Coordinates of C-alpha atoms in Angstrom, one line a residue:
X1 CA 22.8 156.7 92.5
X2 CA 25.0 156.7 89.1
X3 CA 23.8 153.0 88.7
X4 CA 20.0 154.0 89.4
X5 CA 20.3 156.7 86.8
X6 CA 21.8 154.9 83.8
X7 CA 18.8 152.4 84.6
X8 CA 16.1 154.9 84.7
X9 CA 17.4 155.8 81.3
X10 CA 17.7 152.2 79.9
X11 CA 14.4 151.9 80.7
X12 CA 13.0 155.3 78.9
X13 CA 15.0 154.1 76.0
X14 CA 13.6 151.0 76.4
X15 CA 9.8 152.2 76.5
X16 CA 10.6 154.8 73.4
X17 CA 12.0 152.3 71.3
X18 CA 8.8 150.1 72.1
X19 CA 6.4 153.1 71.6
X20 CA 8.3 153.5 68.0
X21 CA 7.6 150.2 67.1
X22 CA 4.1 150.7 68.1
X23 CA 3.7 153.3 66.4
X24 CA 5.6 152.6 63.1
X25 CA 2.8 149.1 63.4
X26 CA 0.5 151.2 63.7
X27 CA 1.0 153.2 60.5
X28 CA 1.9 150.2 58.4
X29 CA -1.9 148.9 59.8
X30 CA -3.4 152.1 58.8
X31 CA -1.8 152.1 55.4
X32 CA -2.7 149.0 54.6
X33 CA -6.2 149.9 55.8
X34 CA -6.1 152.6 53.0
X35 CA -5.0 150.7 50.5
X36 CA -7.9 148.0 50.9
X37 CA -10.4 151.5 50.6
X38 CA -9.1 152.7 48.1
X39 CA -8.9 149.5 46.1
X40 CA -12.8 149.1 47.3
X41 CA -13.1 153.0 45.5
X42 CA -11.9 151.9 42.2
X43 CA -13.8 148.4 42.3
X44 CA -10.3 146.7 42.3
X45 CA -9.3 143.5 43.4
X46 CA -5.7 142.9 44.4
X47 CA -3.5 139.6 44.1
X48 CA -4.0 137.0 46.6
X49 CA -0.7 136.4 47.5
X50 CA 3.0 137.3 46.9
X51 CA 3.4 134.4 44.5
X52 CA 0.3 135.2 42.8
X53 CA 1.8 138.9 42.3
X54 CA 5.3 137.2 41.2
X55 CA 3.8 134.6 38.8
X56 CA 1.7 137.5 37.3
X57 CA 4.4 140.1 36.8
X58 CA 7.2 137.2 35.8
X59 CA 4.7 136.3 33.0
X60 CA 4.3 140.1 32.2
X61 CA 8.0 140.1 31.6
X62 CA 8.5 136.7 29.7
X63 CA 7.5 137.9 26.4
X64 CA 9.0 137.3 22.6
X65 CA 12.0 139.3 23.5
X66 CA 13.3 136.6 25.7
X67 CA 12.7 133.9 23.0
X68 CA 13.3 135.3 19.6
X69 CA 15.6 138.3 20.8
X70 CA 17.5 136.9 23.6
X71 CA 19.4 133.7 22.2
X72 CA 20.8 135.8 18.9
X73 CA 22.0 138.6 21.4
X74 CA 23.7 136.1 23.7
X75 CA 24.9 134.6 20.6
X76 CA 26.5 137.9 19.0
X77 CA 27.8 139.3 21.6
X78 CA 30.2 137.5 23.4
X79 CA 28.3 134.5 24.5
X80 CA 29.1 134.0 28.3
X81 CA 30.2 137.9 28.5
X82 CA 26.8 139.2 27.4
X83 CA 25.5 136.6 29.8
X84 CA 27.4 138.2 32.6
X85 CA 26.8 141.0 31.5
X86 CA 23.0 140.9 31.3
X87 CA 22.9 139.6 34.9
X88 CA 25.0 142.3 36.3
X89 CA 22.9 144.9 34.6
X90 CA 19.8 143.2 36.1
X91 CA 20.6 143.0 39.8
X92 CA 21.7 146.7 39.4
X93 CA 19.5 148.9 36.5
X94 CA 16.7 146.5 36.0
X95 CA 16.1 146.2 39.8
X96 CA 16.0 149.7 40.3
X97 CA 13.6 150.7 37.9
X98 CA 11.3 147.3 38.8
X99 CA 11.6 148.3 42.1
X100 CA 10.3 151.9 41.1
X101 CA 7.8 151.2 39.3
X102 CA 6.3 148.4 41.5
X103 CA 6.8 150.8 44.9
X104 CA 4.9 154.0 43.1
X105 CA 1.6 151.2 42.1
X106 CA 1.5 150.0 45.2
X107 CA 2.6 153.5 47.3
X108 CA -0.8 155.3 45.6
X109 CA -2.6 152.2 44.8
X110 CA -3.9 153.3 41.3
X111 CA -2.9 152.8 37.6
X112 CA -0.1 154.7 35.8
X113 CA -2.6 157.4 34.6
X114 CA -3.1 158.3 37.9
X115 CA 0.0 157.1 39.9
X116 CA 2.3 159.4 38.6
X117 CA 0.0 162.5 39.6
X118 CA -0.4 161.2 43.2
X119 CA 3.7 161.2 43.4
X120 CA 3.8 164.2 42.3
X121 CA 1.2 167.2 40.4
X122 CA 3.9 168.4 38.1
X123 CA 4.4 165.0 36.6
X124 CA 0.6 164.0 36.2
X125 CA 1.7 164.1 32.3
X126 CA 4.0 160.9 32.3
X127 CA 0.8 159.1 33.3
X128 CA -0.8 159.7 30.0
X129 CA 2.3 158.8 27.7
X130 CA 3.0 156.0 30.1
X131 CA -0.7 154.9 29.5
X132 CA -0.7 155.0 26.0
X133 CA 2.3 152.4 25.5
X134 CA 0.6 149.8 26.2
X135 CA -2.3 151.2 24.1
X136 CA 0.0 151.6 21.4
X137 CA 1.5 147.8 22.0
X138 CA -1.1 145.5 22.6
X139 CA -3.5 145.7 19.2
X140 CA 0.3 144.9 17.0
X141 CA 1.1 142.1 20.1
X142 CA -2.0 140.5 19.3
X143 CA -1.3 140.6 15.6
X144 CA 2.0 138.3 16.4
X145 CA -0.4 136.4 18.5
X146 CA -2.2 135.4 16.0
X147 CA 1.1 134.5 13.6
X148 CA 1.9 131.8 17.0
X149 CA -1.4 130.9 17.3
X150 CA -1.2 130.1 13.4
X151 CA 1.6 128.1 13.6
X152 CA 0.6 125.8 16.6
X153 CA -2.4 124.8 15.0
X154 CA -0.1 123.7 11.9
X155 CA 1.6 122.1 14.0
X156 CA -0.5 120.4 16.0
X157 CA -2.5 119.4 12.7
X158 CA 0.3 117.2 11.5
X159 CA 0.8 119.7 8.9
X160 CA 4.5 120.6 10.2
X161 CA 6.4 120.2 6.6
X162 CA 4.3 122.7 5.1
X163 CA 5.5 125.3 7.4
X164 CA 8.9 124.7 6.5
X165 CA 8.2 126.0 3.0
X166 CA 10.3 129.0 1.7
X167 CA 7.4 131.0 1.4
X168 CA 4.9 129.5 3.7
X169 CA 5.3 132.2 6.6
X170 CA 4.9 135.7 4.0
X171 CA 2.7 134.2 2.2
X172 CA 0.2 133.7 5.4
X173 CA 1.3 137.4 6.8
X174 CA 0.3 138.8 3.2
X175 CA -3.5 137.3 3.3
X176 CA -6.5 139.0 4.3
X177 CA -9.0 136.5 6.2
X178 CA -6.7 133.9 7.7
X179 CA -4.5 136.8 9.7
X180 CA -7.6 138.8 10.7
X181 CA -9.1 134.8 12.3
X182 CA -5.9 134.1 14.0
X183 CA -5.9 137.8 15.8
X184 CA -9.7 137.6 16.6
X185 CA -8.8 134.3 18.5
X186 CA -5.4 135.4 20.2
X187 CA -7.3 138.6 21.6
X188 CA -10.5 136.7 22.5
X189 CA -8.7 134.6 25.1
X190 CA -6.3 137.4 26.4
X191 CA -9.8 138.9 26.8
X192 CA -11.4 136.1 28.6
X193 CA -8.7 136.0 30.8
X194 CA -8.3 139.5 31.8
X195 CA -12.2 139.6 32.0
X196 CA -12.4 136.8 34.6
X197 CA -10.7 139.3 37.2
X198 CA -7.2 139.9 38.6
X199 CA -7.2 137.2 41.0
X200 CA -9.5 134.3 38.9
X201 CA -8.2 135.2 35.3
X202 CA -4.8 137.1 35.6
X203 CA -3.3 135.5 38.8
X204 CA -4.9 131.8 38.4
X205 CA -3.6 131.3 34.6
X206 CA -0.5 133.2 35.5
X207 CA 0.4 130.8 38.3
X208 CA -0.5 127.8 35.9
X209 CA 1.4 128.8 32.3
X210 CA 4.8 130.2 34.2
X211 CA 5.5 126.8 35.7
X212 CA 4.5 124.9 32.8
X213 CA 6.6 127.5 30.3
X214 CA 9.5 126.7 32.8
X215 CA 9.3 122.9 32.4
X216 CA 8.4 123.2 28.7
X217 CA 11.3 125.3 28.5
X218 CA 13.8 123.0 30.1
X219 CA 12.9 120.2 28.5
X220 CA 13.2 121.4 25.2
X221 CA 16.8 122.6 26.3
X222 CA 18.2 119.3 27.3
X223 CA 16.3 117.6 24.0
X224 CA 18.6 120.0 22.1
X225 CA 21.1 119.2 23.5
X226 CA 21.0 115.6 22.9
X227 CA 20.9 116.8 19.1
X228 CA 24.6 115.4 16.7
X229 CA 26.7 118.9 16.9
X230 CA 24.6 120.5 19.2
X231 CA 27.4 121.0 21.8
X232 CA 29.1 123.2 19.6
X233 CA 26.7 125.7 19.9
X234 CA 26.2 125.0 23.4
X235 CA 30.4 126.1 23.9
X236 CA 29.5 129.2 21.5
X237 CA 26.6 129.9 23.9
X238 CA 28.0 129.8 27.2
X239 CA 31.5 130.6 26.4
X240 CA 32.9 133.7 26.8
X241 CA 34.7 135.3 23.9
X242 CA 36.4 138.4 25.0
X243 CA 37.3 139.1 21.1
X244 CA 33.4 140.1 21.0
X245 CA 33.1 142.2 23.6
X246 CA 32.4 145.7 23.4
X247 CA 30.5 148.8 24.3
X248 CA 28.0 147.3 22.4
X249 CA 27.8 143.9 24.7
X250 CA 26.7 146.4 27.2
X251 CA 24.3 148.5 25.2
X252 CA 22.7 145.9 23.8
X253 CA 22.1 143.7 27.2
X254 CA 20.9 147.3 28.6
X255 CA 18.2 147.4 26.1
X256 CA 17.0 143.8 25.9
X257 CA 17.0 144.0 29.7
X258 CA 14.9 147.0 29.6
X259 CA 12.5 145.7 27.1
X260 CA 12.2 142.4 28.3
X261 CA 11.4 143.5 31.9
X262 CA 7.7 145.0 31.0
X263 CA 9.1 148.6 32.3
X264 CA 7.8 152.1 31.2
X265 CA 4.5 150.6 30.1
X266 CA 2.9 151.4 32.8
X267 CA 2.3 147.2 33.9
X268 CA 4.3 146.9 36.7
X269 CA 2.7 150.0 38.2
X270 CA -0.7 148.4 37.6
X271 CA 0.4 145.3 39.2
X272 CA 1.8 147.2 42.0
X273 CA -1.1 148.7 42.9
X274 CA -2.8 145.2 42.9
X275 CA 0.4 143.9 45.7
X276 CA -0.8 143.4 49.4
X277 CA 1.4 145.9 51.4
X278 CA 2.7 143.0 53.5
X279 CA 4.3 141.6 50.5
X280 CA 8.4 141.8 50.8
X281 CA 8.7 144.4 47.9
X282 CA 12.2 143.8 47.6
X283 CA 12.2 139.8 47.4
X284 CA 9.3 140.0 44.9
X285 CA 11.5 142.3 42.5
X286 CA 14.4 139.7 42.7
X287 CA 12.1 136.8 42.3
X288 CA 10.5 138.1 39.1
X289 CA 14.3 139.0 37.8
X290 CA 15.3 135.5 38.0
X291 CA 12.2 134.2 36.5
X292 CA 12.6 136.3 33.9
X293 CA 16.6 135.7 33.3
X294 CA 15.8 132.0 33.7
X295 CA 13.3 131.7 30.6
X296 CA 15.8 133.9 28.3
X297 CA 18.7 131.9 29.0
X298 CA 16.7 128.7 28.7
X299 CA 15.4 129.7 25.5
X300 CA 18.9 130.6 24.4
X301 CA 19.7 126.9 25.2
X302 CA 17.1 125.7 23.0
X303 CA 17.6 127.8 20.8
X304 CA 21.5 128.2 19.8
X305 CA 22.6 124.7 19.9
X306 CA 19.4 123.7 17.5
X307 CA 20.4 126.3 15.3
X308 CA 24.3 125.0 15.4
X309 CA 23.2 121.4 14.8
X310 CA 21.0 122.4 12.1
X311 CA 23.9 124.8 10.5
X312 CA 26.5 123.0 10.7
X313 CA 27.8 125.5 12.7
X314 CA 26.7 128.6 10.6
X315 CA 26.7 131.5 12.5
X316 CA 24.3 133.6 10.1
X317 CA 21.9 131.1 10.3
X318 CA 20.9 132.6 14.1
X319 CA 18.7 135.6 13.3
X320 CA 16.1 137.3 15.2
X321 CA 12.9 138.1 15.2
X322 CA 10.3 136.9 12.8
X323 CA 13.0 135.4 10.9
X324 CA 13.9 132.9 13.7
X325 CA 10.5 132.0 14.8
X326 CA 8.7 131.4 11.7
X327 CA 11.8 130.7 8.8
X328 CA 14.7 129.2 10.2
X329 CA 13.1 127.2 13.5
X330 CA 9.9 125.6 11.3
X331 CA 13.0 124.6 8.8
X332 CA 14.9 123.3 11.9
X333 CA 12.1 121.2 13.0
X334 CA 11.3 119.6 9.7
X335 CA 15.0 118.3 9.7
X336 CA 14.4 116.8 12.6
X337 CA 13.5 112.3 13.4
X338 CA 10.3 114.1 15.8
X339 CA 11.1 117.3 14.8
X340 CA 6.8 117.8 14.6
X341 CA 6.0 117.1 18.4
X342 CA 9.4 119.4 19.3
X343 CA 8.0 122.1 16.8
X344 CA 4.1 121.8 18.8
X345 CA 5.6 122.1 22.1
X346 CA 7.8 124.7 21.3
X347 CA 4.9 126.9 19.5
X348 CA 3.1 126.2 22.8
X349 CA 5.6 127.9 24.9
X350 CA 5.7 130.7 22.8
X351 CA 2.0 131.0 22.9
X352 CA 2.0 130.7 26.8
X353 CA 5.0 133.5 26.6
X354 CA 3.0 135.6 24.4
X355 CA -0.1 135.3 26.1
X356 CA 1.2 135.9 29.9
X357 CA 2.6 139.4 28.5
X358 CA -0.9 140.1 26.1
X359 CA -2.6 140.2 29.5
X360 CA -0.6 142.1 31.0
X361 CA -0.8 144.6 28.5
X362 CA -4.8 144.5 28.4
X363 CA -4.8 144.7 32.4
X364 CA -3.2 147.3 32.4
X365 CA -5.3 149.2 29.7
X366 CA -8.3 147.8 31.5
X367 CA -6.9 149.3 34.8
X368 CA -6.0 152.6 33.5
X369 CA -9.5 153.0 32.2
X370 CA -11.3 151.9 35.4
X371 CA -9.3 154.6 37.7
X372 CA -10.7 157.1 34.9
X373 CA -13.8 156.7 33.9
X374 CA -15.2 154.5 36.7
X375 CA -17.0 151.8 34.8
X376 CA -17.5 148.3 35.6
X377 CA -14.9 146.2 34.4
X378 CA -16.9 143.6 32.4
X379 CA -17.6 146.9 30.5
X380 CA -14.4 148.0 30.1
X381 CA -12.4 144.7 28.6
X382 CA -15.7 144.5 26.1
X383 CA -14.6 148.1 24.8
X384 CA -11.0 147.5 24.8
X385 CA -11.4 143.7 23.0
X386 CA -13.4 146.0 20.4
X387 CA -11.3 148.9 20.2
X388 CA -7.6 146.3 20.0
X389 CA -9.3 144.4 17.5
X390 CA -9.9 147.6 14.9
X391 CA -6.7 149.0 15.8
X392 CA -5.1 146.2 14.8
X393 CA -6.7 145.4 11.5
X394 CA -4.5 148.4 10.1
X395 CA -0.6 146.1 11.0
X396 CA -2.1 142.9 10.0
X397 CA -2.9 144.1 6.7
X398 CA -0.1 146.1 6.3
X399 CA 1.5 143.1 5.2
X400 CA -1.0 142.7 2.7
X401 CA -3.6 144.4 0.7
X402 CA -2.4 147.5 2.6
X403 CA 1.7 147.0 2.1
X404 CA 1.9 150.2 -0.2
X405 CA 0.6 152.0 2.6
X406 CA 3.6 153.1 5.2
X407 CA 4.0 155.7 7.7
X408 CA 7.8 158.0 7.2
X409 CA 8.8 155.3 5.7
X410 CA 7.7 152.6 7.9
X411 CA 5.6 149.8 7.4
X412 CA 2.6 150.4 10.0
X413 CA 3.1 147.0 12.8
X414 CA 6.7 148.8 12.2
X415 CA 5.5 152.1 12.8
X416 CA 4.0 151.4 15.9
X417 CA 6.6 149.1 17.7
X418 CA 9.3 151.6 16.7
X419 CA 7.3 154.5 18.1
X420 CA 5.8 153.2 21.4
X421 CA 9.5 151.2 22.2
X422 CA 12.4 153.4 21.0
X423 CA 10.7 156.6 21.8
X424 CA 8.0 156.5 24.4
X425 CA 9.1 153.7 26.8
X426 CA 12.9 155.2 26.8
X427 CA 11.1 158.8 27.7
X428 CA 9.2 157.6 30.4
X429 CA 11.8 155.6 32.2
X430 CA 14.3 158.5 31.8
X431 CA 11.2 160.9 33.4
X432 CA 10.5 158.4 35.9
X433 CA 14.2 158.7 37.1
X434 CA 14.3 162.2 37.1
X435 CA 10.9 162.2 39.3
X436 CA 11.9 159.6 42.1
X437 CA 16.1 160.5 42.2
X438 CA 15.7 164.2 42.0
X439 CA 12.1 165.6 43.0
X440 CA 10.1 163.4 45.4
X441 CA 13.4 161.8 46.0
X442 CA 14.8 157.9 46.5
X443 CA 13.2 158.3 50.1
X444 CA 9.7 157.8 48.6
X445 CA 10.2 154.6 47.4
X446 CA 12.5 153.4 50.4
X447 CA 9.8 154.1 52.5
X448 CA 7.4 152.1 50.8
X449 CA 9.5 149.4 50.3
X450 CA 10.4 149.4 53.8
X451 CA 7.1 148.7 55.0
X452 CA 7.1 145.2 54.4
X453 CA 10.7 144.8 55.2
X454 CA 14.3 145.9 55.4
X455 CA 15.8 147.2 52.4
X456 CA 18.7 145.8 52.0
X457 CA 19.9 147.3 48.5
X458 CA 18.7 150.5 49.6
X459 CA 22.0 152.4 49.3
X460 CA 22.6 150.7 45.7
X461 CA 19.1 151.8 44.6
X462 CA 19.8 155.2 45.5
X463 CA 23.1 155.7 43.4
X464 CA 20.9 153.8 40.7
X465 CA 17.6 156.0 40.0
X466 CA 19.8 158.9 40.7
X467 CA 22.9 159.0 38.6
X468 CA 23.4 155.7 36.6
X469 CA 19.3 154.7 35.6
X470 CA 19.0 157.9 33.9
X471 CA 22.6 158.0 32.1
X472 CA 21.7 154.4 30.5
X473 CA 18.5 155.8 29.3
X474 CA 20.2 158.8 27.5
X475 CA 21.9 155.8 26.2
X476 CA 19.3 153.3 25.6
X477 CA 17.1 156.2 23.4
X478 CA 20.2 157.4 21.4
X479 CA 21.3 153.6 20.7
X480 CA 18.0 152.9 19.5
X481 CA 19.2 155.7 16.5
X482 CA 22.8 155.5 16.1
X483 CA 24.1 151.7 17.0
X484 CA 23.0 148.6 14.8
X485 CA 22.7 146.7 17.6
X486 CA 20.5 144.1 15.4
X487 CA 20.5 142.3 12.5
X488 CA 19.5 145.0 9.9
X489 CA 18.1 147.9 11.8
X490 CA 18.3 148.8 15.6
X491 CA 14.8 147.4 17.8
X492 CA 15.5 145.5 20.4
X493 CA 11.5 144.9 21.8
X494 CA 11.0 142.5 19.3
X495 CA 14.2 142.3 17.2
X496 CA 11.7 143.7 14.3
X497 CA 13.1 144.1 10.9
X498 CA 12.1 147.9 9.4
X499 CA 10.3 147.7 6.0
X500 CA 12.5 151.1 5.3
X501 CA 16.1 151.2 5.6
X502 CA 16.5 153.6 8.4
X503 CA 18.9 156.1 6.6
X504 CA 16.5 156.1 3.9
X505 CA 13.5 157.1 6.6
X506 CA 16.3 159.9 7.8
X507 CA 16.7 161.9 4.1
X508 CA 13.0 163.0 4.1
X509 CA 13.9 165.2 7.1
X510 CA 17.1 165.9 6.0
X511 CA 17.5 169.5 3.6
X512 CA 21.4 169.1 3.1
X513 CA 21.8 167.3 0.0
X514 CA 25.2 166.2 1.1
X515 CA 24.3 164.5 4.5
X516 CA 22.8 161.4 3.6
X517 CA 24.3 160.9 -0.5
X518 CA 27.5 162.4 -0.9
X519 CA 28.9 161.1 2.1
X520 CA 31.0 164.6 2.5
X521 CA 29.6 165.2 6.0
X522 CA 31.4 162.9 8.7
X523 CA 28.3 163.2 10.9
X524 CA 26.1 162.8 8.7
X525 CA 23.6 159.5 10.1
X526 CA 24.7 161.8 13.8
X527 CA 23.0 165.3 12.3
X528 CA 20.2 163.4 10.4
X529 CA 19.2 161.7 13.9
X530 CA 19.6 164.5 16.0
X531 CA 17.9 167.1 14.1
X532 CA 14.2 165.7 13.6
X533 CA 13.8 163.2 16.8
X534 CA 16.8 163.8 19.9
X535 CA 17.3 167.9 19.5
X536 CA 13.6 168.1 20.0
X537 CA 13.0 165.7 22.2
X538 CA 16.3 167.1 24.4
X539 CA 14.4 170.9 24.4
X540 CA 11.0 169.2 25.3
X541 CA 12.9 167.8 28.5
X542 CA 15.1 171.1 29.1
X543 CA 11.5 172.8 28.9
X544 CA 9.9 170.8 31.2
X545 CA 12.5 170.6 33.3
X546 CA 12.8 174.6 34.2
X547 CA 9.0 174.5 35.4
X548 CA 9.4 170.6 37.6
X549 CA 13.0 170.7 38.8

């Protein structure tokens, strides 16, 4: 009888877990269902596949940072250590907030604008300054689109020794004509590309420059390798030198990873909301992660030792930014037996880099203004090509018949990057946090990334998005101020040189005629940050906060 009873109940067990399963197949069907509608609703089109989404973000995130920002860092601080570093923080704090972002796209299938209100009403605000990033970014991208674009076709006109003239690089950026020409035809095929459609233009070229930029990438590393003292700098590269390791090591591979990763702009939402729901979330995020790690440590490999060889093992000869790209690397490559087909290929990559991450930017405009105004899409990248192209006419010529012209201080391509990445982008992934770890909760995103799979970091996202994600942003936005975690000033998107010196910028809003000049206060470059940018932005969250938490 005992026997026949513990049977009976195996078998309602049995039946209940099948009916579970049933059902939980059931809902997953359903969703995906809905997704598919509403995608129909907004006249979207989603990726074909998960590679296609992984390709497309991957490119997203391969941007300038990982060339021109990536190698200098690496080299700086500690080498091997900051490489460690790096990858720790990316398997931890940069999958958490990829995996975030991604989940909420795909969760309410719609563009940041939207998204955000969907998760939750109170936070339908962070969709508009998440949206206007991106806005913000993409007409000064396509300015430095146009500098790459420049410089391949120099290079691919046999003209390679002229580029390696002293002068050669300001005196292009201070023109009028030849900067506008070379931004009109970066833009025009970011444009052609995101107009083809998400599937024809953004996947297809996605899934075709991301294995080429890997090879190119590759190839150029072992060629500079093979370069007489290039293994010096391949030892100072790799190596880890606990001497240079600091809380700096860690700040500064926090922020490039953050940066680098296409996060807070609203792009990985986008793409999200273009991800089939039976897509493994979770591998996708770690897929794009190592693509991403891959190209910045490749192009540190192509980089560094070049440099070294070049140097003789001068340290100060690796900058970044500008400086690196168009100056030292074009000087590099005119030293070189060759040194003009290794300069093409190399200003090929960087065009492929730049242009993966331009259309990703555009996309995501694009997509933004689909969900709210509901025009057709050929439409929509026609106004947006228009609208990039006159917003950018002010950076390009800010380097020349408009240099006198700056913004607190700032030149204006300096204005904007500095705005949209030191103060917006560190807002809304600090917002972001605060919405998924402590309103809606981690349990909204676990559930969507469990759809297609079991989450096996779920625990470690958890303690991420709600205690550690938001510490490192306090930390990442404050940085940004008070750290000179680059070579003169303190951006790490694009390792941009300010035209102002920063303290300079700080004594307009300064009134204490000691702070900033007679070096009497101790805190001085502390009280001259925190008085006209963090106290306020600190009582705008405070406020906030007593009406959403």
């Amino acid at each position: 009888m005992i026997a026949f009873s513990l049977k009976s109940d195996y078998n309602k067990k049995d039946i209940a877990s099948q009916k579970i399963k049933q059902l939980h197949h059931n809902f997953a069907a359903m969703i995906k269902e809905r997704m598919i509608l509403i995608m129909k609703q907004a006249n979207k089109t989603g990726f074909s596949s998960r590679l296609g989404f992984v390709m497309a973000a991957a490119g997203s995130a391969v941007g300038l940072g990982n060339i021109w920002r990536f190698p200098y860092l690496a080299a700086k601080y500690g080498g091997g250590i900051f490489l460690l570093v790096y990858l720790v923080l990316a398997v931890t704090f940069g999958f958490a907030l990829m995996t975030t972002e991604i989940a909420i796209g795909r969760k309410t299938g719609k563009s940041a604008i939207l998204a955000y209100k969907a998760v939750n009403q109170k936070f339908s605000f962070l969709g508009y300054i998440a949206s206007a990033v991106p806005i913000l970014i993409f007409p000064y991208y396509c300015v430095i689109g146009g500098w790459i674009v420049k410089y391949m076709t120099v290079y691919f006109t046999g003209q390679a020794h002229t580029a390696a003239a002293d002068d050669y690089f300001s005196n292009f950026i201070s023109g009028t004509a030849q900067p506008i020409v070379f931004l009109a035809i970066f833009l025009f095929c970011t444009a052609l590309v995101v107009l083809i459609g998400v599937q024809k233009g953004v996947e297809k070229v996605s899934k075709i420059l991301m294995p080429v930029l890997i090879l190119l990438s590759l190839a150029m590393a072992i060629y500079a390798l093979t370069l007489d003292g290039a293994m010096d700098g391949f030892i100072y590269y790799v190596k880890p030198n606990f001497s240079d390791f600091s809380i700096k090591t860690v700040v500064a591979a926090m922020g490039q990873l953050f940066y680098s990763m296409s996060l807070a702009m609203g792009i990985m939402i986008t793409y999200g909301s273009y991800m089939g729901k039976q897509d493994n979330l979770e591998q996708s995020v770690r897929h794009v992660e190592i693509f991403d790690t891959l190209v910045a440590f490749l192009s540190g490999l192509m980089i560094v030792p070049a440099v070294f060889a070049f140097s003789n093992g001068d340290h100060a000869a690796l900058k970044a930014g500008p400086g690196l790209m168009f100056i030292t690397l074009p000087k590099l490559f005119d030293s070189l037996s060759g040194g003009a087909i290794f300069g093409a290929a190399f200003f090929l990559l960087v065009f492929f880099a730049a242009l993966t991450s331009s259309i990703s930017l555009m996309e995501t405009i694009v997509s933004v203004l689909q969900d709210k105004l509901k025009w057709k899409r050929q439409t929509i990248c026609l106004l947006v090509m228009g609208v990039a192209l006159l917003m950018a006419l002010p950076s390009t010529l800010g380097y020349g018949i408009w240099s006198e012209v700056t913004i607190f201080g700032y030149q204006i391509l300096d204005f904007f990057d500095f705005f949209s990445n030191n103060l917006l982008m560190p807002i809304v992934a600090l917002l972001t946090a605060v919405l998924i770890g402590w309103v809606v909760k981690p349990k909204y995103v676990i559930e969507e990334v469990s759809l297609s799979g079991i989450f096996h970091a779920k625990k470690l996202y958890c303690t991420m998005i709600t205690y550690i994600v938001p510490v490192c942003m306090v930390i990442i936005l404050l940085s940004s101020f008070l750290l000179d975690l680059s070579f003169d000033s303190h951006h790490f998107a694009a390792g941009w040189r300010l035209s102002a010196p920063v303290r300079q910028h700080f004594c307009k809003f300064c009134r204490l005629s000691t702070c900033c000049h007679s070096g009497t206060l101790p805190a001085r470059k502390l009280y001259c940050v925190m008085i006209p940018y963090i106290v306020p932005v600190c009582m705008v969250i405070i406020l906030l906060s007593s009406f959403l938490l």
